[in-house]
mmCIF file of C-alpha atoms in Angstrom:
data_model
loop_
_atom_site.group_PDB
_atom_site.id
_atom_site.type_symbol
_atom_site.label_atom_id
_atom_site.label_comp_id
_atom_site.label_asym_id
_atom_site.label_seq_id
_atom_site.Cartn_x
_atom_site.Cartn_y
_atom_site.Cartn_z
ATOM 1 C CA UNK F 406 -134.277 -153.774 167.793
ATOM 2 C CA UNK F 407 -136.160 -152.318 164.819
ATOM 3 C CA UNK F 408 -136.302 -155.020 162.275
ATOM 4 C CA UNK F 409 -136.768 -154.738 158.308
ATOM 5 C CA UNK F 410 -140.206 -155.079 156.849
ATOM 6 C CA UNK F 411 -140.914 -155.981 153.585
ATOM 7 C CA UNK F 412 -144.428 -155.951 151.818
ATOM 8 C CA UNK F 413 -145.889 -156.845 148.793
ATOM 9 C CA UNK F 414 -149.149 -155.435 147.375
ATOM 10 C CA UNK F 415 -150.491 -156.211 144.129
ATOM 11 C CA UNK F 416 -154.205 -155.740 142.302
ATOM 12 C CA UNK F 417 -155.821 -156.898 138.778
ATOM 13 C CA UNK F 418 -158.740 -154.254 139.376
ATOM 14 C CA UNK F 419 -159.409 -151.449 136.452
ATOM 15 C CA UNK F 420 -159.832 -148.490 138.794
ATOM 16 C CA UNK F 421 -156.340 -147.752 139.669
ATOM 17 C CA UNK F 422 -157.194 -144.766 141.541
ATOM 18 C CA UNK F 423 -159.211 -147.055 143.871
ATOM 19 C CA UNK F 424 -157.055 -149.865 143.508
ATOM 20 C CA UNK F 425 -153.617 -148.273 144.515
ATOM 21 C CA UNK F 426 -155.290 -146.246 147.398
ATOM 22 C CA UNK F 427 -156.560 -149.542 148.539
ATOM 23 C CA UNK F 428 -153.174 -151.364 148.188
ATOM 24 C CA UNK F 429 -151.409 -148.369 149.849
ATOM 25 C CA UNK F 430 -153.903 -148.382 152.813
ATOM 26 C CA UNK F 431 -153.087 -152.007 153.366
ATOM 27 C CA UNK F 432 -149.446 -151.935 153.690
ATOM 28 C CA UNK F 433 -149.883 -148.486 155.735
ATOM 29 C CA UNK F 434 -151.444 -150.219 158.033
ATOM 30 C CA UNK F 435 -149.593 -153.514 158.928
ATOM 31 C CA UNK F 436 -146.141 -150.921 158.742
ATOM 32 C CA UNK F 437 -148.333 -150.186 161.988
ATOM 33 C CA UNK F 438 -146.292 -146.635 162.191
ATOM 34 C CA UNK F 439 -143.167 -148.180 161.077
ATOM 35 C CA UNK F 440 -141.776 -146.038 157.950
ATOM 36 C CA UNK F 441 -141.880 -146.361 154.513
ATOM 37 C CA UNK F 442 -138.195 -145.768 153.575
ATOM 38 C CA UNK F 443 -138.462 -147.520 150.109
ATOM 39 C CA UNK F 444 -141.628 -148.360 147.684
ATOM 40 C CA UNK F 445 -140.449 -150.409 144.406
ATOM 41 C CA UNK F 446 -143.217 -150.286 142.096
ATOM 42 C CA UNK F 447 -144.633 -151.752 138.451
ATOM 43 C CA UNK F 448 -147.203 -150.698 136.435
ATOM 44 C CA UNK F 449 -148.767 -152.713 133.139
ATOM 45 C CA UNK F 450 -149.926 -150.117 131.064
ATOM 46 C CA UNK F 451 -153.278 -151.427 129.900
ATOM 47 C CA UNK F 452 -155.296 -149.006 132.004
ATOM 48 C CA UNK F 453 -157.486 -146.329 129.421
ATOM 49 C CA UNK F 454 -156.561 -143.394 131.228
ATOM 50 C CA UNK F 455 -153.657 -143.947 133.267
ATOM 51 C CA UNK F 456 -151.686 -140.984 134.672
ATOM 52 C CA UNK F 457 -148.605 -141.875 136.174
ATOM 53 C CA UNK F 458 -148.012 -138.436 137.814
ATOM 54 C CA UNK F 459 -151.376 -139.478 140.219
ATOM 55 C CA UNK F 460 -150.261 -142.138 140.439
ATOM 56 C CA UNK F 461 -147.532 -141.767 141.936
ATOM 57 C CA UNK F 462 -148.882 -138.987 143.874
ATOM 58 C CA UNK F 463 -151.893 -141.291 145.879
ATOM 59 C CA UNK F 464 -148.980 -143.334 146.975
ATOM 60 C CA UNK F 465 -146.866 -141.524 147.941
ATOM 61 C CA UNK F 466 -149.580 -139.678 150.035
ATOM 62 C CA UNK F 467 -150.693 -142.692 151.492
ATOM 63 C CA UNK F 468 -147.419 -144.577 152.273
ATOM 64 C CA UNK F 469 -144.958 -140.956 153.066
ATOM 65 C CA UNK F 470 -142.517 -142.942 151.386
ATOM 66 C CA UNK F 471 -138.915 -141.924 152.206
ATOM 67 C CA UNK F 472 -137.535 -142.730 148.624
ATOM 68 C CA UNK F 473 -140.445 -144.253 145.794
ATOM 69 C CA UNK F 474 -139.149 -145.809 141.635
ATOM 70 C CA UNK F 475 -140.768 -147.392 139.587
ATOM 71 C CA UNK F 476 -141.487 -148.102 135.850
ATOM 72 C CA UNK F 477 -144.365 -148.843 133.281
ATOM 73 C CA UNK F 478 -144.312 -152.245 131.300
ATOM 74 C CA UNK F 479 -146.042 -154.953 128.969
ATOM 75 C CA UNK F 480 -146.567 -157.012 132.697
ATOM 76 C CA UNK F 481 -146.361 -157.253 135.836
ATOM 77 C CA UNK F 482 -145.583 -159.904 138.478
ATOM 78 C CA UNK F 483 -146.688 -160.224 142.185
ATOM 79 C CA UNK F 484 -146.192 -162.966 145.301
ATOM 80 C CA UNK F 485 -147.276 -165.938 142.726
ATOM 81 C CA UNK F 486 -148.776 -164.210 139.618
ATOM 82 C CA UNK F 487 -147.345 -162.856 136.137
ATOM 83 C CA UNK F 488 -149.876 -160.770 134.542
ATOM 84 C CA UNK F 489 -149.232 -160.029 131.096
ATOM 85 C CA UNK F 490 -150.841 -156.814 128.720
ATOM 86 C CA UNK F 491 -153.906 -156.728 131.239
ATOM 87 C CA UNK F 492 -154.063 -154.046 133.847
ATOM 88 C CA UNK F 493 -152.372 -155.298 137.215
ATOM 89 C CA UNK F 494 -150.267 -152.983 139.877
ATOM 90 C CA UNK F 495 -147.586 -154.226 142.096
ATOM 91 C CA UNK F 496 -146.165 -153.022 144.744
ATOM 92 C CA UNK F 497 -143.045 -153.865 147.682
ATOM 93 C CA UNK F 498 -142.879 -151.579 150.389
ATOM 94 C CA UNK F 499 -139.679 -151.860 152.897
ATOM 95 C CA UNK F 500 -138.849 -150.798 156.406
ATOM 96 C CA UNK F 501 -134.963 -150.533 156.305
ATOM 97 C CA UNK F 502 -134.039 -149.447 159.371
ATOM 98 C CA UNK F 503 -129.887 -148.817 159.429
ATOM 99 C CA UNK F 504 -129.979 -148.500 155.285
ATOM 100 C CA UNK F 505 -129.065 -145.518 153.592
ATOM 101 C CA UNK F 506 -130.900 -145.706 150.017
ATOM 102 C CA UNK F 507 -129.405 -142.924 147.770
ATOM 103 C CA UNK F 508 -131.729 -141.842 144.869
ATOM 104 C CA UNK F 509 -130.350 -140.754 141.034
ATOM 105 C CA UNK F 510 -131.804 -139.703 137.742
ATOM 106 C CA UNK F 511 -129.250 -140.075 134.972
ATOM 107 C CA UNK F 512 -130.699 -138.702 131.884
ATOM 108 C CA UNK F 513 -130.115 -140.583 128.596
ATOM 109 C CA UNK F 514 -127.894 -137.812 127.414
ATOM 110 C CA UNK F 515 -125.596 -138.056 130.390
ATOM 111 C CA UNK F 516 -125.791 -142.127 130.519
ATOM 112 C CA UNK F 517 -124.315 -142.035 127.309
ATOM 113 C CA UNK F 518 -121.853 -139.739 127.588
ATOM 114 C CA UNK F 519 -119.522 -141.259 130.696
ATOM 115 C CA UNK F 520 -116.146 -142.357 129.650
ATOM 116 C CA UNK F 521 -114.893 -144.003 132.636
ATOM 117 C CA UNK F 522 -116.237 -145.580 135.812
ATOM 118 C CA UNK F 523 -114.574 -142.336 137.494
ATOM 119 C CA UNK F 524 -116.721 -139.478 135.576
ATOM 120 C CA UNK F 525 -119.922 -142.179 136.965
ATOM 121 C CA UNK F 526 -119.004 -141.963 140.309
ATOM 122 C CA UNK F 527 -118.330 -138.139 140.048
ATOM 123 C CA UNK F 528 -121.751 -137.836 138.953
ATOM 124 C CA UNK F 529 -123.633 -139.647 141.580
ATOM 125 C CA UNK F 530 -121.200 -138.865 143.951
ATOM 126 C CA UNK F 531 -121.999 -142.421 145.197
ATOM 127 C CA UNK F 532 -118.552 -144.198 146.367
ATOM 128 C CA UNK F 533 -118.052 -148.064 146.058
ATOM 129 C CA UNK F 534 -116.124 -147.706 149.587
ATOM 130 C CA UNK F 535 -119.422 -147.663 151.223
ATOM 131 C CA UNK F 536 -120.179 -151.116 149.251
ATOM 132 C CA UNK F 537 -123.729 -149.968 147.703
ATOM 133 C CA UNK F 538 -125.875 -152.097 146.066
ATOM 134 C CA UNK F 539 -127.910 -151.006 142.941
ATOM 135 C CA UNK F 540 -131.497 -151.223 141.593
ATOM 136 C CA UNK F 541 -131.857 -149.664 138.262
ATOM 137 C CA UNK F 542 -134.430 -149.407 135.570
ATOM 138 C CA UNK F 543 -133.738 -147.518 132.069
ATOM 139 C CA UNK F 544 -135.640 -146.782 129.073
ATOM 140 C CA UNK F 545 -134.407 -148.658 126.071
ATOM 141 C CA UNK F 546 -134.724 -146.081 123.196
ATOM 142 C CA UNK F 547 -132.689 -143.183 125.076
ATOM 143 C CA UNK F 548 -130.188 -145.077 127.331
ATOM 144 C CA UNK F 549 -127.479 -147.164 125.626
ATOM 145 C CA UNK F 550 -127.330 -149.027 128.894
ATOM 146 C CA UNK F 551 -124.712 -151.872 127.850
ATOM 147 C CA UNK F 552 -122.562 -148.805 127.954
ATOM 148 C CA UNK F 553 -123.596 -147.364 130.849
ATOM 149 C CA UNK F 554 -122.943 -150.418 132.757
ATOM 150 C CA UNK F 555 -119.573 -150.480 131.120
ATOM 151 C CA UNK F 556 -118.715 -147.787 133.132
ATOM 152 C CA UNK F 557 -120.588 -149.451 136.206
ATOM 153 C CA UNK F 558 -118.642 -152.344 136.109
ATOM 154 C CA UNK F 559 -115.436 -150.259 136.196
ATOM 155 C CA UNK F 560 -116.859 -147.771 139.129
ATOM 156 C CA UNK F 561 -118.052 -150.274 141.270
ATOM 157 C CA UNK F 562 -115.668 -153.116 140.669
ATOM 158 C CA UNK F 563 -117.940 -156.398 142.166
ATOM 159 C CA UNK F 564 -120.913 -154.828 143.602
ATOM 160 C CA UNK F 565 -124.397 -156.147 142.398
ATOM 161 C CA UNK F 566 -126.640 -154.057 139.802
ATOM 162 C CA UNK F 567 -130.064 -155.440 139.439
ATOM 163 C CA UNK F 568 -133.592 -153.945 137.433
ATOM 164 C CA UNK F 569 -134.755 -153.592 133.697
ATOM 165 C CA UNK F 570 -135.831 -151.687 131.060
ATOM 166 C CA UNK F 571 -139.047 -149.792 130.484
ATOM 167 C CA UNK F 572 -141.282 -152.486 127.991
ATOM 168 C CA UNK F 573 -144.880 -150.522 128.104
ATOM 169 C CA UNK F 574 -143.786 -149.347 124.234
ATOM 170 C CA UNK F 575 -144.983 -152.749 123.352
ATOM 171 C CA UNK F 576 -148.343 -151.885 123.789
ATOM 172 C CA UNK F 577 -148.046 -148.880 122.006
ATOM 173 C CA UNK F 578 -147.851 -146.789 125.116
ATOM 174 C CA UNK F 579 -144.900 -144.670 125.883
ATOM 175 C CA UNK F 580 -142.546 -145.269 128.473
ATOM 176 C CA UNK F 581 -141.921 -143.660 131.484
ATOM 177 C CA UNK F 582 -139.308 -144.088 134.416
ATOM 178 C CA UNK F 583 -140.484 -142.907 138.207
ATOM 179 C CA UNK F 584 -138.602 -141.608 141.129
ATOM 180 C CA UNK F 585 -140.220 -139.896 144.186
ATOM 181 C CA UNK F 586 -142.696 -138.987 142.230
ATOM 182 C CA UNK F 587 -141.576 -137.722 139.126
ATOM 183 C CA UNK F 588 -141.730 -139.237 135.581
ATOM 184 C CA UNK F 589 -139.264 -139.188 133.211
ATOM 185 C CA UNK F 590 -139.435 -139.739 129.841
ATOM 186 C CA UNK F 591 -135.698 -140.408 129.188
ATOM 187 C CA UNK F 592 -132.298 -142.446 130.762
ATOM 188 C CA UNK F 593 -132.613 -143.788 133.885
ATOM 189 C CA UNK F 594 -133.535 -144.012 137.422
ATOM 190 C CA UNK F 595 -131.675 -145.875 140.581
ATOM 191 C CA UNK F 596 -131.153 -146.070 144.016
ATOM 192 C CA UNK F 597 -127.915 -147.735 145.919
ATOM 193 C CA UNK F 598 -128.709 -149.359 149.074
ATOM 194 C CA UNK F 599 -125.745 -149.069 151.739
ATOM 195 C CA UNK F 600 -126.220 -150.656 155.389
ATOM 196 C CA UNK F 601 -127.809 -153.187 156.559
ATOM 197 C CA UNK F 602 -128.865 -154.695 153.812
ATOM 198 C CA UNK F 603 -128.250 -157.779 151.421
ATOM 199 C CA UNK F 604 -128.562 -159.022 147.766
ATOM 200 C CA UNK F 605 -128.885 -162.661 146.843
ATOM 201 C CA UNK F 606 -128.722 -162.117 142.794
ATOM 202 C CA UNK F 607 -129.946 -165.273 140.561
ATOM 203 C CA UNK F 608 -129.623 -164.340 136.768
ATOM 204 C CA UNK F 609 -131.042 -167.676 134.937
ATOM 205 C CA UNK F 610 -130.345 -167.083 130.946
ATOM 206 C CA UNK F 611 -132.386 -170.711 130.059
ATOM 207 C CA UNK F 612 -129.562 -171.744 127.667
ATOM 208 C CA UNK F 613 -127.447 -174.859 126.836
ATOM 209 C CA UNK F 614 -124.314 -175.498 125.204
ATOM 210 C CA UNK F 615 -124.120 -177.778 122.124
ATOM 211 C CA UNK F 616 -121.320 -178.844 120.065
ATOM 212 C CA UNK F 617 -117.853 -178.275 121.164
ATOM 213 C CA UNK F 618 -115.863 -174.551 122.202
ATOM 214 C CA UNK F 619 -114.124 -172.402 120.153
ATOM 215 C CA UNK F 620 -111.292 -170.056 120.651
ATOM 216 C CA UNK F 621 -112.252 -166.533 118.564
ATOM 217 C CA UNK F 622 -109.292 -166.029 116.439
ATOM 218 C CA UNK F 623 -110.547 -163.240 114.111
ATOM 219 C CA UNK F 624 -113.059 -160.567 115.742
ATOM 220 C CA UNK F 625 -113.471 -156.848 114.983
ATOM 221 C CA UNK F 626 -115.970 -154.723 118.014
ATOM 222 C CA UNK F 627 -119.196 -157.389 117.856
ATOM 223 C CA UNK F 628 -118.378 -159.067 113.931
ATOM 224 C CA UNK F 629 -116.977 -162.553 114.500
ATOM 225 C CA UNK F 630 -115.609 -163.474 111.805
ATOM 226 C CA UNK F 631 -112.870 -167.028 112.817
ATOM 227 C CA UNK F 632 -113.586 -169.432 115.460
ATOM 228 C CA UNK F 633 -110.378 -171.939 115.023
ATOM 229 C CA UNK F 634 -109.000 -170.336 112.515
ATOM 230 C CA UNK F 635 -111.719 -171.230 109.962
ATOM 231 C CA UNK F 636 -114.599 -168.769 109.183
ATOM 232 C CA UNK F 637 -117.436 -168.652 111.865
ATOM 233 C CA UNK F 638 -120.388 -169.063 109.428
ATOM 234 C CA UNK F 639 -118.859 -172.393 107.933
ATOM 235 C CA UNK F 640 -118.440 -173.462 112.137
ATOM 236 C CA UNK F 641 -121.329 -173.022 112.670
ATOM 237 C CA UNK F 642 -122.880 -175.065 109.551
ATOM 238 C CA UNK F 643 -120.697 -177.626 111.237
ATOM 239 C CA UNK F 644 -122.023 -177.674 114.460
ATOM 240 C CA UNK F 645 -125.948 -177.672 113.484
ATOM 241 C CA UNK F 646 -125.409 -180.710 111.338
ATOM 242 C CA UNK F 647 -124.078 -182.328 114.187
ATOM 243 C CA UNK F 648 -127.845 -181.976 115.878
ATOM 244 C CA UNK F 649 -130.291 -183.932 116.686
ATOM 245 C CA UNK F 650 -133.202 -183.176 114.479
ATOM 246 C CA UNK F 651 -135.497 -182.079 117.164
ATOM 247 C CA UNK F 652 -132.508 -179.345 118.269
ATOM 248 C CA UNK F 653 -131.711 -178.410 114.382
ATOM 249 C CA UNK F 654 -135.439 -177.258 114.181
ATOM 250 C CA UNK F 655 -134.950 -175.735 117.819
ATOM 251 C CA UNK F 656 -132.021 -174.030 116.412
ATOM 252 C CA UNK F 657 -134.273 -172.235 113.607
ATOM 253 C CA UNK F 658 -135.411 -169.669 116.022
ATOM 254 C CA UNK F 659 -133.415 -170.615 119.526
ATOM 255 C CA UNK F 660 -129.444 -170.285 118.888
ATOM 256 C CA UNK F 661 -127.443 -167.962 120.689
ATOM 257 C CA UNK F 662 -123.849 -168.270 121.153
ATOM 258 C CA UNK F 663 -122.064 -168.127 125.089
ATOM 259 C CA UNK F 664 -119.246 -166.127 125.806
ATOM 260 C CA UNK F 665 -117.043 -168.075 128.463
ATOM 261 C CA UNK F 666 -117.155 -165.615 131.719
ATOM 262 C CA UNK F 667 -113.523 -167.580 133.318
ATOM 263 C CA UNK F 668 -111.088 -169.039 130.804
ATOM 264 C CA UNK F 669 -109.356 -169.987 133.306
ATOM 265 C CA UNK F 670 -111.724 -173.589 133.578
ATOM 266 C CA UNK F 671 -110.498 -176.480 131.960
ATOM 267 C CA UNK F 672 -113.623 -177.269 130.934
ATOM 268 C CA UNK F 673 -117.298 -175.192 130.354
ATOM 269 C CA UNK F 674 -120.668 -176.462 131.166
ATOM 270 C CA UNK F 675 -123.924 -174.350 131.193
ATOM 271 C CA UNK F 676 -124.360 -171.266 133.747
ATOM 272 C CA UNK F 677 -120.275 -170.636 132.268
ATOM 273 C CA UNK F 678 -121.290 -167.941 129.699
ATOM 274 C CA UNK F 679 -122.840 -164.751 128.960
ATOM 275 C CA UNK F 680 -125.415 -165.286 126.410
ATOM 276 C CA UNK F 681 -125.593 -163.455 123.060
ATOM 277 C CA UNK F 682 -127.425 -162.928 120.101
ATOM 278 C CA UNK F 683 -126.760 -163.596 116.798
ATOM 279 C CA UNK F 684 -127.393 -160.784 114.965
ATOM 280 C CA UNK F 685 -127.194 -161.784 111.600
ATOM 281 C CA UNK F 686 -124.475 -163.196 109.243
ATOM 282 C CA UNK F 687 -122.369 -162.080 105.795
ATOM 283 C CA UNK F 688 -122.318 -165.065 103.368
ATOM 284 C CA UNK F 689 -119.898 -163.737 101.279
ATOM 285 C CA UNK F 690 -116.939 -163.188 104.572
ATOM 286 C CA UNK F 691 -118.444 -165.658 106.862
ATOM 287 C CA UNK F 692 -118.802 -163.591 109.519
ATOM 288 C CA UNK F 693 -121.388 -163.351 112.210
ATOM 289 C CA UNK F 694 -122.867 -160.506 113.680
ATOM 290 C CA UNK F 695 -123.342 -160.708 117.636
ATOM 291 C CA UNK F 696 -124.566 -158.852 119.974
ATOM 292 C CA UNK F 697 -121.699 -157.898 122.180
ATOM 293 C CA UNK F 698 -118.024 -156.468 121.839
ATOM 294 C CA UNK F 699 -115.398 -159.724 120.987
ATOM 295 C CA UNK F 700 -112.172 -160.141 121.845
ATOM 296 C CA UNK F 701 -109.295 -162.434 119.988
ATOM 297 C CA UNK F 702 -108.514 -165.391 122.334
ATOM 298 C CA UNK F 703 -111.794 -165.701 124.830
ATOM 299 C CA UNK F 704 -113.985 -168.633 123.955
ATOM 300 C CA UNK F 705 -117.014 -169.200 122.965
ATOM 301 C CA UNK F 706 -119.500 -171.931 122.240
ATOM 302 C CA UNK F 707 -123.239 -172.063 120.648
ATOM 303 C CA UNK F 708 -125.912 -172.175 123.018
ATOM 304 C CA UNK F 709 -129.397 -172.933 122.236
ATOM 305 C CA UNK F 710 -132.516 -172.308 124.197
ATOM 306 C CA UNK F 711 -136.086 -173.607 124.745
ATOM 307 C CA UNK F 712 -138.807 -173.745 127.917
ATOM 308 C CA UNK F 713 -137.218 -176.975 129.485
ATOM 309 C CA UNK F 714 -134.282 -175.865 129.568
ATOM 310 C CA UNK F 715 -134.988 -172.783 130.913
ATOM 311 C CA UNK F 716 -137.055 -174.358 133.397
ATOM 312 C CA UNK F 717 -133.945 -176.849 134.478
ATOM 313 C CA UNK F 718 -131.258 -173.606 134.600
ATOM 314 C CA UNK F 719 -133.392 -171.902 136.723
ATOM 315 C CA UNK F 720 -134.539 -175.001 138.894
ATOM 316 C CA UNK F 721 -130.638 -175.805 139.536
ATOM 317 C CA UNK F 722 -129.855 -172.125 139.845
ATOM 318 C CA UNK F 723 -132.293 -171.489 142.988
ATOM 319 C CA UNK F 724 -131.557 -175.102 144.453
ATOM 320 C CA UNK F 725 -127.724 -173.703 144.839
ATOM 321 C CA UNK F 726 -128.511 -170.707 146.126
ATOM 322 C CA UNK F 727 -130.589 -172.140 148.984
ATOM 323 C CA UNK F 728 -127.689 -174.189 149.463
ATOM 324 C CA UNK F 729 -124.926 -171.485 150.033
ATOM 325 C CA UNK F 730 -127.441 -168.697 151.101
ATOM 326 C CA UNK F 731 -129.977 -170.841 153.772
ATOM 327 C CA UNK F 732 -133.322 -170.251 154.124
ATOM 328 C CA UNK F 733 -133.423 -166.762 155.625
ATOM 329 C CA UNK F 734 -134.739 -164.914 152.329
ATOM 330 C CA UNK F 735 -136.625 -161.765 153.140
ATOM 331 C CA UNK F 736 -138.433 -160.103 150.644
ATOM 332 C CA UNK F 737 -137.421 -160.227 146.378
ATOM 333 C CA UNK F 738 -137.779 -158.265 143.214
ATOM 334 C CA UNK F 739 -138.054 -160.278 140.065
ATOM 335 C CA UNK F 740 -137.720 -158.845 136.450
ATOM 336 C CA UNK F 741 -138.557 -161.253 133.343
ATOM 337 C CA UNK F 742 -137.907 -161.005 129.559
ATOM 338 C CA UNK F 743 -140.570 -160.420 127.639
ATOM 339 C CA UNK F 744 -140.412 -163.427 125.867
ATOM 340 C CA UNK F 745 -140.556 -165.252 128.522
ATOM 341 C CA UNK F 746 -144.087 -166.126 130.725
ATOM 342 C CA UNK F 747 -146.178 -167.322 128.393
ATOM 343 C CA UNK F 748 -144.549 -166.902 125.257
ATOM 344 C CA UNK F 749 -142.041 -169.563 126.599
ATOM 345 C CA UNK F 750 -143.363 -171.916 128.999
ATOM 346 C CA UNK F 751 -147.288 -172.149 127.667
ATOM 347 C CA UNK F 752 -149.075 -171.065 131.027
ATOM 348 C CA UNK F 753 -148.786 -168.384 133.360
ATOM 349 C CA UNK F 754 -146.620 -167.789 136.712
ATOM 350 C CA UNK F 755 -144.192 -170.646 135.562
ATOM 351 C CA UNK F 756 -140.841 -168.542 137.320
ATOM 352 C CA UNK F 757 -142.105 -166.987 139.762
ATOM 353 C CA UNK F 758 -143.988 -170.094 141.361
ATOM 354 C CA UNK F 759 -141.236 -171.919 141.343
ATOM 355 C CA UNK F 760 -139.035 -169.214 142.905
ATOM 356 C CA UNK F 761 -141.648 -169.049 145.718
ATOM 357 C CA UNK F 762 -142.156 -173.146 146.135
ATOM 358 C CA UNK F 763 -137.779 -173.157 146.376
ATOM 359 C CA UNK F 764 -136.865 -169.679 148.302
ATOM 360 C CA UNK F 765 -140.985 -168.781 149.659
ATOM 361 C CA UNK F 766 -143.238 -167.651 151.128
ATOM 362 C CA UNK F 767 -141.199 -164.659 150.079
ATOM 363 C CA UNK F 768 -143.257 -160.949 149.308
ATOM 364 C CA UNK F 769 -142.082 -160.164 145.863
ATOM 365 C CA UNK F 770 -142.905 -157.788 142.954
ATOM 366 C CA UNK F 771 -141.553 -157.636 139.130
ATOM 367 C CA UNK F 772 -142.196 -156.381 135.257
ATOM 368 C CA UNK F 773 -141.650 -158.287 132.571
ATOM 369 C CA UNK F 774 -139.087 -155.887 130.861
ATOM 370 C CA UNK F 775 -137.241 -155.608 127.392
ATOM 371 C CA UNK F 776 -133.702 -156.040 128.665
ATOM 372 C CA UNK F 777 -132.828 -157.504 132.306
ATOM 373 C CA UNK F 778 -130.190 -156.499 134.231
ATOM 374 C CA UNK F 779 -128.410 -158.363 136.569
ATOM 375 C CA UNK F 780 -124.702 -159.679 137.547
ATOM 376 C CA UNK F 781 -122.874 -162.378 135.798
ATOM 377 C CA UNK F 782 -119.847 -163.729 137.787
ATOM 378 C CA UNK F 783 -118.684 -160.497 138.603
ATOM 379 C CA UNK F 784 -119.772 -157.995 135.820
ATOM 380 C CA UNK F 785 -123.546 -156.506 135.574
ATOM 381 C CA UNK F 786 -124.719 -156.832 132.187
ATOM 382 C CA UNK F 787 -127.931 -156.381 130.264
ATOM 383 C CA UNK F 788 -129.553 -159.806 129.202
ATOM 384 C CA UNK F 789 -132.579 -160.866 126.915
ATOM 385 C CA UNK F 790 -135.111 -164.020 127.633
ATOM 386 C CA UNK F 791 -133.464 -163.942 131.397
ATOM 387 C CA UNK F 792 -135.027 -163.927 134.587
ATOM 388 C CA UNK F 793 -133.059 -161.644 136.783
ATOM 389 C CA UNK F 794 -133.863 -161.927 140.667
ATOM 390 C CA UNK F 795 -132.358 -160.384 143.813
ATOM 391 C CA UNK F 796 -133.683 -161.712 147.132
ATOM 392 C CA UNK F 797 -133.531 -159.508 149.851
ATOM 393 C CA UNK F 798 -132.389 -159.956 153.233
#
């Protein structure tokens, strides 16, 4: 029986032309005559003379990829290494018998124009009855990824999308996306996998709830006016006053809100929330501006994030995942926020080594993103400060 093959390639060499040829040649040898059906790659744009079109051409010439997809970033992740703001490349090559791969490109204009899920299905010509799993990378400047995912969730109910937003702009370099050797400077590239492939998704938001939960009693779009009948800013101040001195200090830079995902629960704990940023406040009206569309009657709770909580959250999710899915993963793709890594933990390789320790050893590729795409509950969202992981089998 023809079995799936997953191979990871990684290089920190500064001569990117030489390094991609070396990486791809090694993968080709390891494939031992099997086809490379899909290659997913990420480039840290710290090279002085990097040309994405030539890179994609060299990769495809060596591996003869049926489908290749990738983007640039401020850092890449490979196997047990996280490389930030330095030259590096990461590739995951796959031989996928009995898997249909449907690649797609959506321009920024088109991605922002869909008004419902049916329009998206018609555009992609990919049908939910086939139970597709999606990988998607986008340019944050030109693509309203939140709106795009709203239509995605309507079109492909309960089906996972994993991916992230290109982040090379953080290094002063223009973002680009690549699909089958073609370079795009806007929109989104993606693919649907149908058939003999499983996605096990883990999205670690790394927050813990503080205080009590409140029902939203007055809100308009992303403006939160009242919680439990009181001005939102007043409630916020009351919650902060009750925090320990350590948490008060943390709240100055790491205070968020959590929107409850399942209102039918009797109580709420860490992991039951979709975490969103507090964008600002209005002292006159007592309103808060939240990075999400809000609905009256929904429940929310304030949240804090720090390195200890983030580590504990990821560890808990990995343990829960192993109990639910067993110990037969074959490869992984990890999309981590630029705000994690050394910025959060004060040391490199934290998340990827934890993942490898819990579920590995795995061929793994990934990158540091300007927004991470992954499911919470049965819907896909774009996140911040998150590790979005898919384990493939």
